XYZ file of C-alpha atoms in Angstrom:
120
model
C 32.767 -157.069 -83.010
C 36.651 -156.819 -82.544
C 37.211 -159.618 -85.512
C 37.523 -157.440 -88.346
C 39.991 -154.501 -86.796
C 41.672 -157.630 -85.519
C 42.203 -159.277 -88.553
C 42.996 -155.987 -90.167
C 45.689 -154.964 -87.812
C 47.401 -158.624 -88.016
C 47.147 -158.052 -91.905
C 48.784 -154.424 -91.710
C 46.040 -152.922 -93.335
C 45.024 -149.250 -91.303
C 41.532 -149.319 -91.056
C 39.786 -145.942 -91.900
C 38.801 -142.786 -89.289
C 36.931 -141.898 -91.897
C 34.576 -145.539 -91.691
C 34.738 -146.211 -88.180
C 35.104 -149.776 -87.495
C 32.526 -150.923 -84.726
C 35.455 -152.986 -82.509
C 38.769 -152.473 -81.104
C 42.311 -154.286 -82.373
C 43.003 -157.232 -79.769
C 46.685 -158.224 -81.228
C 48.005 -156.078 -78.000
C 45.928 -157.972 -75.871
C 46.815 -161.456 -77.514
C 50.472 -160.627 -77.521
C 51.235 -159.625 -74.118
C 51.296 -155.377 -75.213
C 48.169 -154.630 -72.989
C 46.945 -155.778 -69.994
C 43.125 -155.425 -68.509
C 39.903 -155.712 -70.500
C 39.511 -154.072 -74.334
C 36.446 -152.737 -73.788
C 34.770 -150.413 -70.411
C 31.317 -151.644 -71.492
C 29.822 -154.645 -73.385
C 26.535 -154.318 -75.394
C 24.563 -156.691 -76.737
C 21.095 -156.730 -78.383
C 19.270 -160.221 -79.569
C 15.543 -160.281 -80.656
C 13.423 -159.238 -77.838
C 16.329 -158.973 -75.614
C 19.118 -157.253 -74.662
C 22.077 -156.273 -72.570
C 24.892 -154.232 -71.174
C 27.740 -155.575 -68.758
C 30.413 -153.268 -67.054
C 32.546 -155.296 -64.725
C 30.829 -157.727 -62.811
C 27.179 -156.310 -63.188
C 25.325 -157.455 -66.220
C 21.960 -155.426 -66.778
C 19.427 -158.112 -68.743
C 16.250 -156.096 -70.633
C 13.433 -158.331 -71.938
C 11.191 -155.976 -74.593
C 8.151 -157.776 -74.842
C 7.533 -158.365 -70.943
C 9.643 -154.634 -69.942
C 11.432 -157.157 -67.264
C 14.790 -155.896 -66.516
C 16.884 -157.872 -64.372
C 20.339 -156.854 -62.428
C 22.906 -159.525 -61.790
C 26.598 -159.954 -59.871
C 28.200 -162.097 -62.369
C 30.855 -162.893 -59.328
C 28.549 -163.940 -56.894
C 25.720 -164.895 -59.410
C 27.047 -166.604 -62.543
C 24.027 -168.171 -63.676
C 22.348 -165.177 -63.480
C 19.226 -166.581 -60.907
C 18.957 -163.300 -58.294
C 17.721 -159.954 -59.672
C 19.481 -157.466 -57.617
C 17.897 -153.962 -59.335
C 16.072 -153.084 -55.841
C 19.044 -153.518 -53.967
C 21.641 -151.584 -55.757
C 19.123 -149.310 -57.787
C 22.266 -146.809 -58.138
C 24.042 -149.728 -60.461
C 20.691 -150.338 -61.891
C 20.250 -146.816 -63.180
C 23.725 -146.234 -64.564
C 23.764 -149.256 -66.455
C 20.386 -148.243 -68.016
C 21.482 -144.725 -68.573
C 24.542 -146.252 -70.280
C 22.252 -149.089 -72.680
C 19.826 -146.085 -73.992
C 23.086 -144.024 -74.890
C 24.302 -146.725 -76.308
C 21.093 -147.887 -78.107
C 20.573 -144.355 -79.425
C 23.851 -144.098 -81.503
C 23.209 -147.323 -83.416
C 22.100 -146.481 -86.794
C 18.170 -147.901 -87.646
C 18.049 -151.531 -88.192
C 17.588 -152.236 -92.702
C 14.635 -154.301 -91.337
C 11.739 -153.865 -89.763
C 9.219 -156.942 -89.418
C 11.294 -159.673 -87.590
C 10.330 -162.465 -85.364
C 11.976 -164.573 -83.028
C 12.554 -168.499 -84.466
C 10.433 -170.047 -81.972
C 7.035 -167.944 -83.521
C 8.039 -169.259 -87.156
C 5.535 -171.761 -88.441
């Protein structure tokens, strides 16, 4: 979530080291001061699903099912070919890199939530 650093920065106000803000300030990026991409690894987690992207590979996890799907996003926008068996080596480091990730997130305020489409 780079909006609030973002907006921060833009505002002059110095965020604290002391409060960690989960994002990165993109006015460098916007304005020509940095080049490439703001962030080595995207994460992502959304009901019963989740993911991690690094470059062109996008790692897909389903919880319910335990499907995990690999995908080129440069040969494979839409994300229809599962590639896991063939590059298991990708596969495992973007896995490795999700559970680190998922580990350092503090525990969610709530526990008991379902997905929209089981709502009655």
């Amino acid at each position: 979530l780079d909006i609030l650093p973002t907006v921060a920065a833009a505002c002059g106000v110095s965020t604290s080291e002391a409060l960690p803000l989960d994002g990165v300030d993109l006015l460098p990026y916007l304005n020509g001061e940095a080049s490439g991409a703001p962030h080595e690894a995207l994460y992502w987690k959304l009901a019963e699903y989740s993911a991690v992207r690094v470059g062109r590979w996008k790692l897909l996890r389903e919880s319910r099912s335990g499907i995990a799907r690999l995908h080129d996003l440069e040969t494979d926008p839409g994300e229809q070919h599962d590639l896991s068996a063939e590059h298991p080596d990708v596969f495992q480091d973007l896995s490795a890199r999700y559970a680190a990730w998922d580990r350092s997130l503090p525990p969610r305020a709530w526990t008991n939530i379902s997905p929209i489409h089981q709502m009655k």
